[in-house]
Tab-separated table of C-alpha atoms in Angstrom:
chain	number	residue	atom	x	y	z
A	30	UNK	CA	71.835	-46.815	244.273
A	31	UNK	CA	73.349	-48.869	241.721
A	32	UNK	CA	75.588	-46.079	240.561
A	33	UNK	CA	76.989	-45.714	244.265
A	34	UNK	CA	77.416	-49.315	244.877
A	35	UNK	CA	79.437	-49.701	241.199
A	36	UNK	CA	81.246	-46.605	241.939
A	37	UNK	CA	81.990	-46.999	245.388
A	38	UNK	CA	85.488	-45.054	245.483
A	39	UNK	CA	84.549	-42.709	243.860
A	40	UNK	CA	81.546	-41.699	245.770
A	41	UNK	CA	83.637	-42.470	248.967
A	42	UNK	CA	86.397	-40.072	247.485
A	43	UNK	CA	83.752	-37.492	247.185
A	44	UNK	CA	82.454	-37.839	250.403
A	45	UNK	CA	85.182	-37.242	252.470
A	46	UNK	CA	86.718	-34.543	249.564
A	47	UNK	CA	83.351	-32.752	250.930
A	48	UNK	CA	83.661	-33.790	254.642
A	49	UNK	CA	87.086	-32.622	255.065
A	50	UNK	CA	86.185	-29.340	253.515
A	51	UNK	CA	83.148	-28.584	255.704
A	52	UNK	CA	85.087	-29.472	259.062
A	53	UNK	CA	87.874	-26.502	257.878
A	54	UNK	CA	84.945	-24.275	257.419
A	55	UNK	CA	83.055	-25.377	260.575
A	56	UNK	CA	86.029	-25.054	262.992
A	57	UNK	CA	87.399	-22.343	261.056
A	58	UNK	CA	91.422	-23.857	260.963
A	59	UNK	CA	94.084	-21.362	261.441
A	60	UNK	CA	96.606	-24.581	261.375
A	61	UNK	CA	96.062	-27.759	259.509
A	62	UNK	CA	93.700	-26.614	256.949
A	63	UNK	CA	95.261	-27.886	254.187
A	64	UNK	CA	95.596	-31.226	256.288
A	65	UNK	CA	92.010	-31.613	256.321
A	66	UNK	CA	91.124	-30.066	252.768
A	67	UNK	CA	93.646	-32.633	251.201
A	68	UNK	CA	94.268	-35.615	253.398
A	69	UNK	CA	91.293	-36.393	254.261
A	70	UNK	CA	89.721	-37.369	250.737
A	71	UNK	CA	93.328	-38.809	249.756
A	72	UNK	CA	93.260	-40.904	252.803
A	73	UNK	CA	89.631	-42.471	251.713
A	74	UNK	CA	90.872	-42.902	248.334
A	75	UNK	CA	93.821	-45.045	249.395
A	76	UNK	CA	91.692	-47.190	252.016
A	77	UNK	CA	88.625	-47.472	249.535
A	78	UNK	CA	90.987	-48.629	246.599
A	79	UNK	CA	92.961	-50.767	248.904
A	80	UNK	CA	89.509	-52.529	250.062
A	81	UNK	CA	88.422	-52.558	246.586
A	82	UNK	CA	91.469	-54.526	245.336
A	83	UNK	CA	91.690	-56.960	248.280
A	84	UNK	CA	87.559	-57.888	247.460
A	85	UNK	CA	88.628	-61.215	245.496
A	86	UNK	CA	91.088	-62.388	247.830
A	87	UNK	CA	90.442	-65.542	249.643
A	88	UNK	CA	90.436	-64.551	253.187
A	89	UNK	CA	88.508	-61.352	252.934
A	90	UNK	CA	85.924	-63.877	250.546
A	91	UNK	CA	85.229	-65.291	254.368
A	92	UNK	CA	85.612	-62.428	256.320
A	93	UNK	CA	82.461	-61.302	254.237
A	94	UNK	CA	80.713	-64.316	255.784
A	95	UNK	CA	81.038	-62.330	258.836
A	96	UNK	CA	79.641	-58.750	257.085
A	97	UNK	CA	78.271	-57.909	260.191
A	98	UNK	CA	80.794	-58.894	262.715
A	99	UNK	CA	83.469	-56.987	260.807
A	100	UNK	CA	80.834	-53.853	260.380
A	101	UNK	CA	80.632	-53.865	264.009
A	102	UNK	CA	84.369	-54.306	264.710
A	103	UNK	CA	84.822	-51.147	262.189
A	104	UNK	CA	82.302	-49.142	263.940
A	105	UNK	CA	83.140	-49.409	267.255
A	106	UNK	CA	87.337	-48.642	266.431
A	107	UNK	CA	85.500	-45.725	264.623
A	108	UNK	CA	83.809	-44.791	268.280
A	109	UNK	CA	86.825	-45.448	269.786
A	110	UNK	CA	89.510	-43.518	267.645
A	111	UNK	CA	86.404	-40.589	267.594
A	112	UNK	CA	86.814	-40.548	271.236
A	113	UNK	CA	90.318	-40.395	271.792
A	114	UNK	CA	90.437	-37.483	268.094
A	115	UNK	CA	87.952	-35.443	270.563
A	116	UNK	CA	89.612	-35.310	273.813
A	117	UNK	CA	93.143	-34.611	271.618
A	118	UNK	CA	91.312	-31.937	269.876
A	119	UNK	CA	89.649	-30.279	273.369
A	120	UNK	CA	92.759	-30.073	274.960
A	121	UNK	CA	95.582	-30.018	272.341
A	122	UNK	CA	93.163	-26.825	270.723
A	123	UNK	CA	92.041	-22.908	271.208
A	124	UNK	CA	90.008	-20.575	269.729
A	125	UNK	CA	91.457	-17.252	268.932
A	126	UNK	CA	89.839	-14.120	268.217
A	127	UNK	CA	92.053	-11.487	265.680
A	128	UNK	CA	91.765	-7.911	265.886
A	129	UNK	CA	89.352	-8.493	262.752
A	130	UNK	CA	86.711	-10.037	265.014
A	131	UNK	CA	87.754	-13.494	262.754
A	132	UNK	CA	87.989	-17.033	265.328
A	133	UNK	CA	89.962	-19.072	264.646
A	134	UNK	CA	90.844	-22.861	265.726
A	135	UNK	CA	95.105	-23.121	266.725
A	136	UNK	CA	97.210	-25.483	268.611
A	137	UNK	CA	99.000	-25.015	271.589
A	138	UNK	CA	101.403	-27.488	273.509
A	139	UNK	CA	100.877	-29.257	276.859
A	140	UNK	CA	104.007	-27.690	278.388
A	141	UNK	CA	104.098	-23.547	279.054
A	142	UNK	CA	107.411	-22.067	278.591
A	143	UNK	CA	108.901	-20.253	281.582
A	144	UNK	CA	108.052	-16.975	280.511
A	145	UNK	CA	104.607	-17.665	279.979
A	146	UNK	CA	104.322	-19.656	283.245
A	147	UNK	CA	105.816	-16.227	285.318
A	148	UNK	CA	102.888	-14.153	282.901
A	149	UNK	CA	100.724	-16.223	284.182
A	150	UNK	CA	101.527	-15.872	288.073
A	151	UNK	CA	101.969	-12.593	287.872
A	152	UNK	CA	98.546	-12.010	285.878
A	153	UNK	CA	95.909	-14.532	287.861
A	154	UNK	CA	92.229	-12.677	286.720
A	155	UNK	CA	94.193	-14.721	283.302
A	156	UNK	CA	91.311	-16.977	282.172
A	157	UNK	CA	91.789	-18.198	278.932
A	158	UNK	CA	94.951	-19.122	276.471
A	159	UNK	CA	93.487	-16.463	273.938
A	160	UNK	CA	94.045	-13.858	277.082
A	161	UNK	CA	96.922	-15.033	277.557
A	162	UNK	CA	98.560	-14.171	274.505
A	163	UNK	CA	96.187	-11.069	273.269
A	164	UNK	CA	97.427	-9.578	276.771
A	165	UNK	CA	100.828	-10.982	277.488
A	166	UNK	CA	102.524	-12.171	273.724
A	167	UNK	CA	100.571	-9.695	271.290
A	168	UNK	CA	98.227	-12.008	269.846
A	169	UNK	CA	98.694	-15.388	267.937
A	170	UNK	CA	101.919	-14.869	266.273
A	171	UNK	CA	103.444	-15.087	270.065
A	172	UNK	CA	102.516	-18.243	270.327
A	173	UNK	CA	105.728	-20.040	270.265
A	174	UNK	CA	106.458	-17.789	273.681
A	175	UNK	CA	103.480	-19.332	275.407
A	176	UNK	CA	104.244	-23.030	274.569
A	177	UNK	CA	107.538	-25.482	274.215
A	178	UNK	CA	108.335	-25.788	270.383
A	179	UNK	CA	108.045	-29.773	271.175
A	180	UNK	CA	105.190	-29.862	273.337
A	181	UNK	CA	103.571	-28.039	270.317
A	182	UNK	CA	105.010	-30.649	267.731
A	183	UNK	CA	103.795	-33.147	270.288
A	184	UNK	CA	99.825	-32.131	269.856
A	185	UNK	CA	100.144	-31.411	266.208
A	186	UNK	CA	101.106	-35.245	265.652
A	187	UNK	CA	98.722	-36.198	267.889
A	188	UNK	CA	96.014	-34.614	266.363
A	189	UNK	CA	97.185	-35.830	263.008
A	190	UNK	CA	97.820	-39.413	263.929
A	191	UNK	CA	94.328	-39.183	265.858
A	192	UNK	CA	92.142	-37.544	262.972
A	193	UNK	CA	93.673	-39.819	260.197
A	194	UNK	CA	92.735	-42.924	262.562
A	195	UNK	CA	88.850	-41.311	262.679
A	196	UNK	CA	89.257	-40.896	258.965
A	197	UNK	CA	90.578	-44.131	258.352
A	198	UNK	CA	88.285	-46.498	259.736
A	199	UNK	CA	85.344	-44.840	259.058
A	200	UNK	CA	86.017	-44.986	255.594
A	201	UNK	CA	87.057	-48.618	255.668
A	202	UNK	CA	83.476	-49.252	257.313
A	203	UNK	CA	81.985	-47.205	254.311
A	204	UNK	CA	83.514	-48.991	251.843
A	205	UNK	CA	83.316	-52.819	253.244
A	206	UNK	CA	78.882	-51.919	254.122
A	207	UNK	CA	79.005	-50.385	250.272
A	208	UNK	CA	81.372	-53.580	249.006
A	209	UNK	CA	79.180	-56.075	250.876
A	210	UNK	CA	76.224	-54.473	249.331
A	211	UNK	CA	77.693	-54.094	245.804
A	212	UNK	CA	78.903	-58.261	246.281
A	213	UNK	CA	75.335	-58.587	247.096
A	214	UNK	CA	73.951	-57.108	244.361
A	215	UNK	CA	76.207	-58.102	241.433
A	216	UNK	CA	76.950	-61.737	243.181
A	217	UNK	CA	73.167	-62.660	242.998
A	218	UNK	CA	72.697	-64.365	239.710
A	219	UNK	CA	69.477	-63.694	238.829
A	220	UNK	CA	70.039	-59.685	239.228
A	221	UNK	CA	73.045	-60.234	236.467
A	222	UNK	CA	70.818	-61.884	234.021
A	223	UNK	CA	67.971	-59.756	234.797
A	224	UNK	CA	70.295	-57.083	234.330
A	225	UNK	CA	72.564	-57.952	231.319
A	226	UNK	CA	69.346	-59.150	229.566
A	227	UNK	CA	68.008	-55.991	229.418
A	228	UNK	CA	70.151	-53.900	228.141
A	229	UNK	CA	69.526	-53.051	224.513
A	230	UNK	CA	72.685	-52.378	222.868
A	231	UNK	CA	73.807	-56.090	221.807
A	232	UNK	CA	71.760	-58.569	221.108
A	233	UNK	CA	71.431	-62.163	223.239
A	234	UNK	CA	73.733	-64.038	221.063
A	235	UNK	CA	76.146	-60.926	221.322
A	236	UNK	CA	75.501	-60.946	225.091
A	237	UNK	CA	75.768	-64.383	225.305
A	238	UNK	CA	79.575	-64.653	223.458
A	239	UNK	CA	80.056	-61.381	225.697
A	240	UNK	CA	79.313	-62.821	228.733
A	241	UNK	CA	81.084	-65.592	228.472
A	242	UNK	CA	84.775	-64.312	227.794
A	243	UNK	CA	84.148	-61.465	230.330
A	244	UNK	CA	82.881	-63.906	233.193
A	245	UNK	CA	86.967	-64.751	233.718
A	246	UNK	CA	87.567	-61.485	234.999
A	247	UNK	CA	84.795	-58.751	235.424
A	248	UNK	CA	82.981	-58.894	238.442
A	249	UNK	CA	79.792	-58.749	237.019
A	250	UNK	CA	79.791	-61.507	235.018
A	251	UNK	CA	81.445	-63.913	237.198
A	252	UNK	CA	78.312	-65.029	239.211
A	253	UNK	CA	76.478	-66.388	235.746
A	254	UNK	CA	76.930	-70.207	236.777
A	255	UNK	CA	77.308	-71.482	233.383
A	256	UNK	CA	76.845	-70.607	229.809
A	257	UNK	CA	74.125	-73.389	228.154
A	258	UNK	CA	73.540	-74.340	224.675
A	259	UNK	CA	70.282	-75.661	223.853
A	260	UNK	CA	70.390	-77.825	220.974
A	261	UNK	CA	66.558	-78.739	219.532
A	262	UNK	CA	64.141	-79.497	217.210
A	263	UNK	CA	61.934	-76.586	216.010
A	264	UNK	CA	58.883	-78.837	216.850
A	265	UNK	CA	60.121	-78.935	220.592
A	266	UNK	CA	60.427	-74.886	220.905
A	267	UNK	CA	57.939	-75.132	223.526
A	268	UNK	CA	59.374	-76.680	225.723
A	269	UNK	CA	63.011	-75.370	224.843
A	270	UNK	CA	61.728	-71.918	225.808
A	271	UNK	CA	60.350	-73.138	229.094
A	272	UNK	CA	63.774	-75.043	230.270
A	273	UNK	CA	65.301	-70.967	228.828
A	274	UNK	CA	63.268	-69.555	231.216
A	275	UNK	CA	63.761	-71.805	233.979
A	276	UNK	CA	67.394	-71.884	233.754
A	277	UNK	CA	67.856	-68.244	233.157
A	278	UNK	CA	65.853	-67.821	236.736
A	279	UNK	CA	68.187	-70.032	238.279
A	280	UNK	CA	71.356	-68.006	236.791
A	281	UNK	CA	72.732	-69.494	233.682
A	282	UNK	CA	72.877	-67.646	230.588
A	283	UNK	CA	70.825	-69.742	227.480
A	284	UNK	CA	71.321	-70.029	223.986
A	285	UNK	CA	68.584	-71.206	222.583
A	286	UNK	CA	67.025	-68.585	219.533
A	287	UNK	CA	68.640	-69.320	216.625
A	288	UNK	CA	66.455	-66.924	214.653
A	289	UNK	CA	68.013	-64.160	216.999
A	290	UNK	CA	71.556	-63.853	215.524
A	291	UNK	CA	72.990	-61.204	214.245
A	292	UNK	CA	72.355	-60.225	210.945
A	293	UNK	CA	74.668	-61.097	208.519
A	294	UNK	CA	76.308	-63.204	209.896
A	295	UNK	CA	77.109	-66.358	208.734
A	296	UNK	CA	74.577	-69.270	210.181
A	297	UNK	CA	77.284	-72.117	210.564
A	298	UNK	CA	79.860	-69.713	211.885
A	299	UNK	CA	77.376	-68.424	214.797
A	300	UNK	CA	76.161	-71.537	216.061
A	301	UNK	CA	79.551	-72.727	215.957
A	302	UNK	CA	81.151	-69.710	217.643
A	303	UNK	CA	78.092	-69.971	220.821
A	304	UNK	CA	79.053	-73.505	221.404
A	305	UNK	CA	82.732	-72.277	221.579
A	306	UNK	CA	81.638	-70.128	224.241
A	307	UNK	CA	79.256	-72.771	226.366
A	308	UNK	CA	80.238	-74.877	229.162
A	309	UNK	CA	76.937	-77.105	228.471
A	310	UNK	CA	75.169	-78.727	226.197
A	311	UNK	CA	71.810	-79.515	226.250
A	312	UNK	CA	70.383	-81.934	223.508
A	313	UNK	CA	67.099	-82.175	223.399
A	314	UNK	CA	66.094	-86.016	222.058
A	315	UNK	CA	63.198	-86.822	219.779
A	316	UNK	CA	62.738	-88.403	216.795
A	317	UNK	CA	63.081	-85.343	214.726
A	318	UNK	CA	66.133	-84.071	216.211
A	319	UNK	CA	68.118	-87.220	215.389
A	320	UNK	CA	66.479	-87.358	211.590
A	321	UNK	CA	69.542	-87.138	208.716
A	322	UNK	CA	69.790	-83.839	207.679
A	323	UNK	CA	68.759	-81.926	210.370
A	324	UNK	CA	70.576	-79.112	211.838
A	325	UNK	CA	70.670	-80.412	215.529
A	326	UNK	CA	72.839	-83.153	214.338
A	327	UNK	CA	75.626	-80.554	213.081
A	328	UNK	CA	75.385	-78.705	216.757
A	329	UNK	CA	75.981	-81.927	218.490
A	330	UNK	CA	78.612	-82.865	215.846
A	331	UNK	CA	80.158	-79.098	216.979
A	332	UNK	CA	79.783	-80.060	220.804
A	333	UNK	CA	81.705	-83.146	220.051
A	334	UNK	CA	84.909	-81.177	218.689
A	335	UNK	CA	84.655	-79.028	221.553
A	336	UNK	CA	84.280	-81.658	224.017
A	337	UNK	CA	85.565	-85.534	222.968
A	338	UNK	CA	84.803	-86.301	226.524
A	339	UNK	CA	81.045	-85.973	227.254
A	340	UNK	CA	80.965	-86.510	230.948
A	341	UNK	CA	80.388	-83.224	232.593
A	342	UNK	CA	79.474	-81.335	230.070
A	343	UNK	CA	76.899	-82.864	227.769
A	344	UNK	CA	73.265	-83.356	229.174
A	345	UNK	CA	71.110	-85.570	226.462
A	346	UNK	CA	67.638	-85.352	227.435
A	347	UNK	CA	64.811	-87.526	226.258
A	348	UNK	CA	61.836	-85.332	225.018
A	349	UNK	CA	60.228	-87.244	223.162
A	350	UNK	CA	60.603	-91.274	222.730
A	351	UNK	CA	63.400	-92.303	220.540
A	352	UNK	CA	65.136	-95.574	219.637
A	353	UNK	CA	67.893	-95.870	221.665
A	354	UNK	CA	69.585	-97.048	218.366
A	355	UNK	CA	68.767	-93.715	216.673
A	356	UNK	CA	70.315	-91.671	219.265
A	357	UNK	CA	73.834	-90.672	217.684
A	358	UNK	CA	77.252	-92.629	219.653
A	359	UNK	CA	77.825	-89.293	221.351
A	360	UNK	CA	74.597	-88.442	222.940
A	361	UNK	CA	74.825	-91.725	224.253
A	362	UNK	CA	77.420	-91.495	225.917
A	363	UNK	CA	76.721	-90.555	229.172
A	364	UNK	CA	73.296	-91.320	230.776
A	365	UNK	CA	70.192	-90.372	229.351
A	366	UNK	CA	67.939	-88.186	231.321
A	367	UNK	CA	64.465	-89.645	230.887
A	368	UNK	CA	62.369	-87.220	232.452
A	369	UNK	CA	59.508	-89.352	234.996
A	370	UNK	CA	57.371	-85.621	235.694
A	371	UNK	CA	58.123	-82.402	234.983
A	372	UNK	CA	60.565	-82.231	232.248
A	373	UNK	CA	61.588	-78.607	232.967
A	374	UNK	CA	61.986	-79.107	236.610
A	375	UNK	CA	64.137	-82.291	236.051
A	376	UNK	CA	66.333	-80.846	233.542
A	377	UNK	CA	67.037	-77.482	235.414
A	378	UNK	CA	67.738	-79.792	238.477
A	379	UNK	CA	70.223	-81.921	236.558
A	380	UNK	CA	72.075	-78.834	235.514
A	381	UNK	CA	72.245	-77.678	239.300
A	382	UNK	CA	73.222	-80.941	240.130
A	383	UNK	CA	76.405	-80.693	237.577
A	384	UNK	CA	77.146	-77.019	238.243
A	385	UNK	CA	77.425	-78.507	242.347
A	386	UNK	CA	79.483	-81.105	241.064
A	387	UNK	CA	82.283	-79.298	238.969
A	388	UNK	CA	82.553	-76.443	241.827
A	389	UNK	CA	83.278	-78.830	244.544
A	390	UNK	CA	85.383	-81.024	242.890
């Protein structure tokens, strides 16, 4: 399934490549043939890339709002451009039979010519359009005798305009159910992290810088709310890995192993490079994470470069009770969270609670 949702025009391509191929075969086309054979999959390619490009755009974002509304509207000028192909095809259509017992599907026009109209009176136990020219116009290649040239042209446009109108809303309903499904899909968060943390190729810290310089532009990144940097002390892991988990469920993408970098790489350089590539900042308080010499110091002293203006972007969370005066000038300054219950909870809601804030500002 996810192969047909990601390639979507491709599959729909297919599709009608295969559709307009069998419905030759089936009604056996002496005329457009090739119509069917070629236009038909060409036609879906153009309406499935076409929906495909316009998916970003602002007014089809809210016309998906409306999924089913527009799958219905779809649908039904499906039924009705069906209809009208059908009743073109019955009576703009005949089947011949050739002196190699082969039938064949032809069109005829709406108008007899005069000739064929005085065959016709002058022959009444006449029945059929395929008597009329296997008795009166020696088979199919009189044709042109039987009808006007532009009663002829008439149907044949007809038929085309009718059968690309079939073709091309059915395949816009195909590909806005598959688009909606594929949005779905790739626009839940939690399937993207799920998804991108499984693969096996790269590993998180590769994902992570990935991720984050992708997320501009590819549509499967762009649902991971933010990229998170969880600065710590290696007493606190436990509960680092908990607010990981909890934020990774709610769609953000954490940095928080630094044992899990790549090897060879050097250590200053990597932890420098993720928060380059973060849009927050966690930084876990306690006594040992504001201690001269340790490392967590140097991450918050990289968050600072990145961001001289805190607000927004750095959350400074109180894990275990510090002096306020111990507490570098940059951690302070925005507002503490002092967690009153569940630490976890309250930090993962205080990230929601900024990611709200900088999308509907």
């Amino acid at each position: 399934m996810s192969f047909i949702l990601k390639y979507r025009v491709l599959v729909i391509t297919l599709f009608f490549a295969l559709l307009g191929f069998s419905i030759s075969l089936l009604l056996k086309l002496g005329e457009l043939k090739w119509y069917h054979i070629a236009g038909t999959p060409l036609l879906a390619l153009v309406i499935a890339l076409v929906s495909n490009f316009l998916t970003d755009t602002a007014w089809n974002k809210r016309l998906r709002e409306k999924s089913i509304l527009v799958s219905l509207g779809l649908g039904l000028l499906f039924l009705v451009s069906l209809f009208f192909h059908q009743r073109i095809y019955n009576n703009g259509t005949f089947r011949y039979e050739d002196i190699n017992g082969t039938r064949r599907t032809y069109i005829k026009g709406y108008q007899y010519t005069p000739i064929a109209e005085k065959f016709r009176a002058d022959n009444p136990e006449i029945s059929s359009d395929a008597q009329l020219l296997y008795d009166g116009f020696g088979g199919i290649e009189g044709k042109n005798y039987v009808w006007t040239q532009a009663s002829i042209k008439e149907v044949t446009f007809q038929l085309i305009i009718s059968y690309a109108s079939v073709i091309l809303f059915l395949s816009a309903l195909l590909s806005w159910v598959l688009g909606v499904a594929y949005e779905k899909r790739f626009s839940d968060p939690k399937t993207v992290m799920q998804e991108l943390l499984n693969e096996r190729d790269q590993s998180n810290y590769e994902k992570y810088l990935l991720s984050y310089t992708l997320k501009k532009n590819d549509e499967k990144y762009k649902s991971i709310k933010y990229h998170v940097f969880l600065s710590y002390a290696s007493n606190q892991r436990e509960f680092a890995e908990s607010v990981y988990y909890s934020l990774t469920n709610n769609g953000y993408m954490v940095f928080y192993d630094r044992n899990n970098l790549p090897v060879g790489m050097e250590y200053n350089n990597a932890i420098h490079a993720a928060i380059g590539h973060s849009d927050i900042f966690i930084f876990m308080i306690s006594p040992d994470a504001v201690a001269e010499g340790h490392y967590t110091l140097t991450e918050l002293k990289f968050a600072g470069e990145k961001w001289p203006a805190a607000s927004g972007v750095l959350l400074p969370v109180m894990t275990i009770q510090t002096g306020y005066n111990l507490i570098p000038a940059y951690a302070k300054s925005v507002t503490v969270l002092t967690p009153q219950g569940n630490l976890v909870a309250e930090v993962t809601a205080e990230i929601e609670k900024m990611y709200n804030n900088h999308n509907h500002t």
